[in-house]
XYZ file of C-alpha atoms in Angstrom:
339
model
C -10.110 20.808 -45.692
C -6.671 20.000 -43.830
C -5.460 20.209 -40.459
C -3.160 23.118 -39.038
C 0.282 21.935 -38.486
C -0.131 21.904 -34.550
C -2.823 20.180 -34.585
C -2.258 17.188 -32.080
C -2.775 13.832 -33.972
C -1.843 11.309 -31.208
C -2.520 8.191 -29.096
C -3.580 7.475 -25.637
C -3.277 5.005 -22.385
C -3.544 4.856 -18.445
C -1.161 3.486 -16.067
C -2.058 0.493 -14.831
C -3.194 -0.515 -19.008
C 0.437 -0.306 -19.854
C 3.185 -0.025 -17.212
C 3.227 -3.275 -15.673
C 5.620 -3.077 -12.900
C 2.694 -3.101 -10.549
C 4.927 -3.366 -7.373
C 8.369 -2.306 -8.136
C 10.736 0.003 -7.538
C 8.211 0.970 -4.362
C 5.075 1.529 -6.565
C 2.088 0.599 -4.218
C -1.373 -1.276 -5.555
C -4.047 0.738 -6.455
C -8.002 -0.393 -7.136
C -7.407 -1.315 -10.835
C -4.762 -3.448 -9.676
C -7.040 -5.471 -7.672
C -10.016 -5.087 -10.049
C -8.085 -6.727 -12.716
C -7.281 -9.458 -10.764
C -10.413 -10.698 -10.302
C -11.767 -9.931 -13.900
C -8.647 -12.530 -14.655
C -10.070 -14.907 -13.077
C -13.556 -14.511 -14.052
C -12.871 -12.842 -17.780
C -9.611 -14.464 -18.538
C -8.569 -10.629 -19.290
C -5.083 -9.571 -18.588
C -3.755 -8.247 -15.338
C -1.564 -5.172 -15.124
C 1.278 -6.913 -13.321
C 2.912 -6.679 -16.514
C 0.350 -5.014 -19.125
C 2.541 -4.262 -22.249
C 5.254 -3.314 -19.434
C 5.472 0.125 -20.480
C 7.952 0.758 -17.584
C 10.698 -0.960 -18.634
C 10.230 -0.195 -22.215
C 9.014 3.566 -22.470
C 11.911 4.587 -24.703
C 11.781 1.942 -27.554
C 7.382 2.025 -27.119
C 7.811 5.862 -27.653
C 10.413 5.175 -30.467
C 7.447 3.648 -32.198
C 5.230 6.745 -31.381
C 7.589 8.813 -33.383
C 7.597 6.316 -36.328
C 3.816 6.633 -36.518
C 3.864 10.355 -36.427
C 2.122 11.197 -33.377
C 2.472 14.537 -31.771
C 0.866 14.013 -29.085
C 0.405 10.943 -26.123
C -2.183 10.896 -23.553
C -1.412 9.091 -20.532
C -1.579 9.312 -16.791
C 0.228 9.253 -13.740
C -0.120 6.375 -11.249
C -0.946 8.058 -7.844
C 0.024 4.769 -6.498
C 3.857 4.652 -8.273
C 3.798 8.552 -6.285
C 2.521 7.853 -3.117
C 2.480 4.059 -2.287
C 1.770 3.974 1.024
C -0.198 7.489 2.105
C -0.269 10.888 1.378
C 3.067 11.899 2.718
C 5.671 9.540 1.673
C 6.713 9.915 -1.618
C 8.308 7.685 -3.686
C 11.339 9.253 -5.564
C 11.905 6.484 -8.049
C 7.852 6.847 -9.206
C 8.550 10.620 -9.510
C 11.757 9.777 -11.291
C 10.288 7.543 -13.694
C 7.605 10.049 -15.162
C 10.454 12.713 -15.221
C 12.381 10.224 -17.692
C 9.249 9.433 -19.675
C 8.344 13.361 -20.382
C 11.775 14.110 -21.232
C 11.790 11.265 -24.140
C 8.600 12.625 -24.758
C 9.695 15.817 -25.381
C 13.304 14.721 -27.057
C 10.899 13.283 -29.813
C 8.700 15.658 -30.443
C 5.766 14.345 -28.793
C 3.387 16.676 -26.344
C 2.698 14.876 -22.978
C -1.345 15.364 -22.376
C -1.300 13.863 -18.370
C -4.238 12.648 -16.414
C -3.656 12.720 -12.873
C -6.397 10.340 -12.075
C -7.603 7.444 -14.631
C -9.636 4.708 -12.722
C -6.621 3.750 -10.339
C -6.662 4.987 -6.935
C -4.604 3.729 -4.137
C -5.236 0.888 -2.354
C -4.336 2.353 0.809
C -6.997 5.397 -0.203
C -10.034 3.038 -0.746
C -8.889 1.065 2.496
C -8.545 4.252 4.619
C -10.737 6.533 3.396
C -13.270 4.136 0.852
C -12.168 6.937 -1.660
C -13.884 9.744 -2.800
C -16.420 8.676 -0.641
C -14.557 10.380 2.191
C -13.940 14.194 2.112
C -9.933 13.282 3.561
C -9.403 11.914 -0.431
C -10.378 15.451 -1.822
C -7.688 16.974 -0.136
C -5.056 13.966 -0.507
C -6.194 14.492 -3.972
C -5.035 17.920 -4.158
C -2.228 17.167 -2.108
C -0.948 14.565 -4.963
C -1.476 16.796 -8.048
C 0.074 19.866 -6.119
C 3.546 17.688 -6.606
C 2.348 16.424 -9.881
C 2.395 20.268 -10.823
C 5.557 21.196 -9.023
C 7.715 17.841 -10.542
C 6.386 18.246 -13.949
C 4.675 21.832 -14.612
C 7.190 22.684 -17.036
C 7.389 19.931 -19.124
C 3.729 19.191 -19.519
C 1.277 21.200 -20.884
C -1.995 19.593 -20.902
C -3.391 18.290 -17.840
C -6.527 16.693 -17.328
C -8.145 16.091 -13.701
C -10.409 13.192 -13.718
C -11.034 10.899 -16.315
C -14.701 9.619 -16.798
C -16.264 10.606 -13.551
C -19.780 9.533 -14.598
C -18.223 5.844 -15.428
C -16.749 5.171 -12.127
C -19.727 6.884 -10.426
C -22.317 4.460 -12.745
C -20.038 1.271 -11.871
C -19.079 1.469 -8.095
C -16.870 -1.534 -8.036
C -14.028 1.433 -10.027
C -13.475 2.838 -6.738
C -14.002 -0.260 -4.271
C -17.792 0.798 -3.264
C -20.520 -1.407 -3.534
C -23.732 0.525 -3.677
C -24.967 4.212 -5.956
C -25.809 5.626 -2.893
C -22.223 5.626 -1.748
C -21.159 6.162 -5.005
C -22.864 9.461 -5.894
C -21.610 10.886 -2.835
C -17.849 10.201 -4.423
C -19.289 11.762 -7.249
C -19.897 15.030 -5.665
C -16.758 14.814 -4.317
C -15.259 14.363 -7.252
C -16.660 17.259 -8.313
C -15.203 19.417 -5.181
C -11.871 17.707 -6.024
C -11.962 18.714 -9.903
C -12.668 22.804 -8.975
C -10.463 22.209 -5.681
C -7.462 21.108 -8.515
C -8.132 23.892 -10.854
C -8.133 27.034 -8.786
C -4.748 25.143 -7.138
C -3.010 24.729 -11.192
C -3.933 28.717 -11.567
C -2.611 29.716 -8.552
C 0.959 28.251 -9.327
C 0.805 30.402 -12.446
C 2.257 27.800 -14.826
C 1.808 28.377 -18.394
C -0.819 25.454 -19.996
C -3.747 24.331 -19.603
C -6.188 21.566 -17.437
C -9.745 20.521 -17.641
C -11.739 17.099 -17.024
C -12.169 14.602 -19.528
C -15.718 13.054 -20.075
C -17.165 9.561 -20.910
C -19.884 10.670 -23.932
C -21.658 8.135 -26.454
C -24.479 9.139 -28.633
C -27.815 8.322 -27.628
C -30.219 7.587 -30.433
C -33.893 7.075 -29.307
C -35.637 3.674 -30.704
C -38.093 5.041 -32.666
C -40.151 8.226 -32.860
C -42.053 7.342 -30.287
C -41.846 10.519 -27.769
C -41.109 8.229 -24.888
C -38.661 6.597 -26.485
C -37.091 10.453 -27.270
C -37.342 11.680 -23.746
C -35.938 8.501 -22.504
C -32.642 9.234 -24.961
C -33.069 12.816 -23.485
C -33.059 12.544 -20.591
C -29.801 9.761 -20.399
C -28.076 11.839 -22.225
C -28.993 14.667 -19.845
C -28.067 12.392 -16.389
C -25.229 10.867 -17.649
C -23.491 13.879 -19.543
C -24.620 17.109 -19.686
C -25.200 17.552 -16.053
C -21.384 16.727 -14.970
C -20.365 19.141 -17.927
C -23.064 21.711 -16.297
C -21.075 20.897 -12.870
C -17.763 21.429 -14.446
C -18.068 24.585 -17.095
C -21.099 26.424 -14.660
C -19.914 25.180 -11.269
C -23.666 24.481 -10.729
C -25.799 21.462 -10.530
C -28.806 21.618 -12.592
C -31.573 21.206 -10.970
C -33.168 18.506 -12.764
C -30.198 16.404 -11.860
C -30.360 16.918 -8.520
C -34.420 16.091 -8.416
C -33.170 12.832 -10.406
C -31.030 11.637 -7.604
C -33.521 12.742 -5.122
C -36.188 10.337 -6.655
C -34.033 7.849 -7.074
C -33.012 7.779 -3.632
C -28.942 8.416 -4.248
C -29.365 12.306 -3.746
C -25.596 12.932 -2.001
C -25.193 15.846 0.878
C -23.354 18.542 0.585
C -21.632 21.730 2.985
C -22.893 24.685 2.768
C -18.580 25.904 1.613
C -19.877 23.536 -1.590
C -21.217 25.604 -3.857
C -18.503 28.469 -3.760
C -15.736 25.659 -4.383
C -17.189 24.542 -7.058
C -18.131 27.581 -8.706
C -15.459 29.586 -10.966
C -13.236 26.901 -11.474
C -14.101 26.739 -15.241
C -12.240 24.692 -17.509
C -9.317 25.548 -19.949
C -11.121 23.344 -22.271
C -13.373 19.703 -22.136
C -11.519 15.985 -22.413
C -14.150 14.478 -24.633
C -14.043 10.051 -24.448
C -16.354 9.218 -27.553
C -16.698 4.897 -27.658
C -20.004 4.297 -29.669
C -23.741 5.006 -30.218
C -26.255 3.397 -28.369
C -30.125 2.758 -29.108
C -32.431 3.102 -26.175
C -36.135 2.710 -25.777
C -38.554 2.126 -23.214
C -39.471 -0.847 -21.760
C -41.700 -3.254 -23.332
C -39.670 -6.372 -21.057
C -38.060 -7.980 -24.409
C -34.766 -9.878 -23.918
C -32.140 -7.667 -23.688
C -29.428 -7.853 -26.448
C -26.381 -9.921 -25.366
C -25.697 -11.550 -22.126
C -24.262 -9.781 -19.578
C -20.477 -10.951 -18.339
C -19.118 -8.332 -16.320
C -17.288 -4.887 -16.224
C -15.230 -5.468 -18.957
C -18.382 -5.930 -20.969
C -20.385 -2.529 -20.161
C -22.879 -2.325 -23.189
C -23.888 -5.673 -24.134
C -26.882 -5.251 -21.513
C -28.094 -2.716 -20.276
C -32.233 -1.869 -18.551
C -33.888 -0.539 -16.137
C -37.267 -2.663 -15.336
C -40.523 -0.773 -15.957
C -38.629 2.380 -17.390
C -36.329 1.720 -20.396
C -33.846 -0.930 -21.999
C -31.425 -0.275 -24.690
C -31.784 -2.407 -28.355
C -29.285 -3.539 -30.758
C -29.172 -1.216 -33.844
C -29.387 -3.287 -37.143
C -28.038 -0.092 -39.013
C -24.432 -0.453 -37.516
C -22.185 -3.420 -37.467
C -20.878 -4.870 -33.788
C -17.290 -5.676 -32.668
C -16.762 -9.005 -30.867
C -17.430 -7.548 -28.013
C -20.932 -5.861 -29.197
C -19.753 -2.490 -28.997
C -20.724 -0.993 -32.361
C-alpha cells in the first residue's frame, strides 16, 4: 500500500506556540498570552513572548519545511495580531504578515491548512465580553473570519473553524472563565459560531474547503467489567461524539443534553438556535489524536501521577464516586505520562 501523490504529509502549530512577537508591530495579547505567563511561573514552561519566534523567521523555518518534504503546514491565525484592540480596528501589518507567510508557503510548494481560532482569543474579548460566554463574541467571531476569508480566500484552501472545542470547554481557565457552568454556555456558543462561520465561507463562494477540528483519544475500558465499559462509553460519547453529532447533524443528542442537565451545567439556548446550527455540515472533520487512555470506575485508589497543572492534562484525572482513569502497563509513558 502507498500513498497518492497529493496526499498531504505535513506538520502543524498555533500562533502564540511559535510566533513570538507577542506585542509588536501592533499585535494585541490574547488569553494564551496571559495563560502562559503564569504556567512560567508555576511550570517553568516557556512563554510565547518569543516561542521559536516564528515571526521574524517564517522564511528560513519554512525553508526547513521544504527540506523535510512536507506538503502541507497547519497553522493558525492570531485574532489578536488582526484585531488588537476590538472588532473594528484592524491591524494592517498582522494582515500583512500572514499574506507574506502564505505566499512563501505557496512559493515552496507547501498547502496552507489555517485555523482561525486555536486556544488564543483576545484579551480585549475575554475582558469585554468573558468570550464565548457572551453572544457579542459569536458575531465578532464571524466578523474576524469574514476578513480572514476576504484577505486570504485565494491562497488558502483548507480552513478549519475551531480547534478542540471540547478541551477549552473541559478546562475553563483556555478562555479566562472559572467555572463549567459558564463554560458550557461558551460551548454552545461555540457551536452557533462554528455553523454561523460555515454558511458565511459558502456564501462567499470561494473554492476549498472548512470544517472543525476535534480533540479525540481512545478510550479503553479497565477491564470487562460492564461498568467499567459504559463508563469508557459513555466518555467517549460526552466528550466526542456528541460535538461531532453537533457539528455533522446540527443537532444535540439528547443524551448529551440530559448529561449536562444532571450535572447541573445544562447551557440555554434561543429559540433562532437550532436553525443556525442546523445545515451547516462540514466539508470534512479536523481529527487531534494524542494518546489512549484507561478508565474505570471508582474503587478510590490513588490516582496515577500527581497532578501539576494545565500543561499536565492526563497524569490525573477522577471523578469521586463515579470513575478514575488507571495507568496502562501495556504501553510505555513519555516524561510527561502521556503514553
Amino acid at each position: 500500500m502507498s500513498f497518492p501523490k497529493e496526499f498531504l504529509w505535513g506538520g502543524a502549530s498555533s500562533a502564540f506556540q511559535v510566533e513570538g512577537a507577542r506585542e509588536e508591530d501592533g499585535k494585541g495579547l490574547s488569553i494564551a498570552d496571559i495563560r502562559s505567563d503564569k504556567n512560567k511561573e508555576k511550570l517553568g514552561i516557556a512563554s510565547t513572548d518569543v516561542a521559536v519566534d516564528f515571526y521574524h523567521h517564517y522564511k528560513e523555518d519554512i525553508q526547513l519545511m521544504k527540506e523535510c518534504g512536507l506538503k502541507a503546514f497547519r497553522m493558525s491565525i492570531a485574532w489578536s495580531r488582526i484585531f488588537p484592540n476590538n472588532n473594528t480596528d484592524i491591524n494592517k501589518k498582522g494582515v500583512e504578515f500572514y499574506h507574506a507567510v502564505f505566499d512563501e508557503l505557496l512559493k515552496n510548494g507547501i498547502e496552507p491548512i489555517v485555523t482561525l481560532y486555536h486556544f488564543d482569543l483576545p484579551l480585549w474579548e475575554v475582558e469585554q465580553n468573558k468570550g464565548f460566554l457572551s453572544r457579542n463574541c459569536i458575531q465578532d467571531f464571524v466578523d474576524y473570519c469574514s476578513l480572514c476569508f476576504q484577505e486570504y480566500g485565494t491562497k488558502v484552501k483548507y480552513w478549519l473553524t475551531i480547534n478542540e472545542q471540547s478541551i477549552v470547554t473541559a478546562i475553563p481557565a483556555f478562555q479566562g472563565l472559572d467555572n463549567l457552568k459558564d463554560s458550557y454556555q461558551a460551548f454552545h456558543h461555540m457551536s452557533l459560531a462554528n455553523a454561523l462561520v460555515i454558511k458565511k465561507y459558502r456564501s462567499m463562494k470561494l473554492q476549498g474547503m472548512i470544517g472543525p477540528c476535534i480533540s479525540y483519544s481512545t478510550v479503553y475500558p479497565a477491564s470487562p467489567d460492564p461498568k467499567d465499559i459504559m463508563i469508557a462509553y459513555n466518555e467517549d460519547d460526552i466528550k466526542v461524539f456528541s460535538l461531532i453529532d453537533v457539528h455533522v447533524y446540527g443537532k444535540y443528542p439528547k443524551y448529551f443534553l440530559n448529561y449536562l442537565e444532571k450535572e447541573g451545567i445544562l447551557f440555554d439556548m434561543l429559540p433562532e438556535d437550532e436553525e443556525i446550527l442546523a445545515n451547516a455540515k462540514p466539508d470534512y472533520l479536523g481529527l487531534n489524536w494524542y494518546c489512549t487512555s484507561v478508565i474505570g470506575h471508582y474503587i478510590g485508589k490513588e490516582m496515577f501521577g500527581e497532578y501539576q497543572g494545565q500543561a499536565l492534562p492526563r497524569q490525573e484525572r477522577c471523578k469521586v464516586g463515579v470513575y478514575q482513569y488507571y495507568k496502562n502497563p501495556y504501553t510505555p509513558y513519555s516524561e510527561y505520562n502521556w503514553n
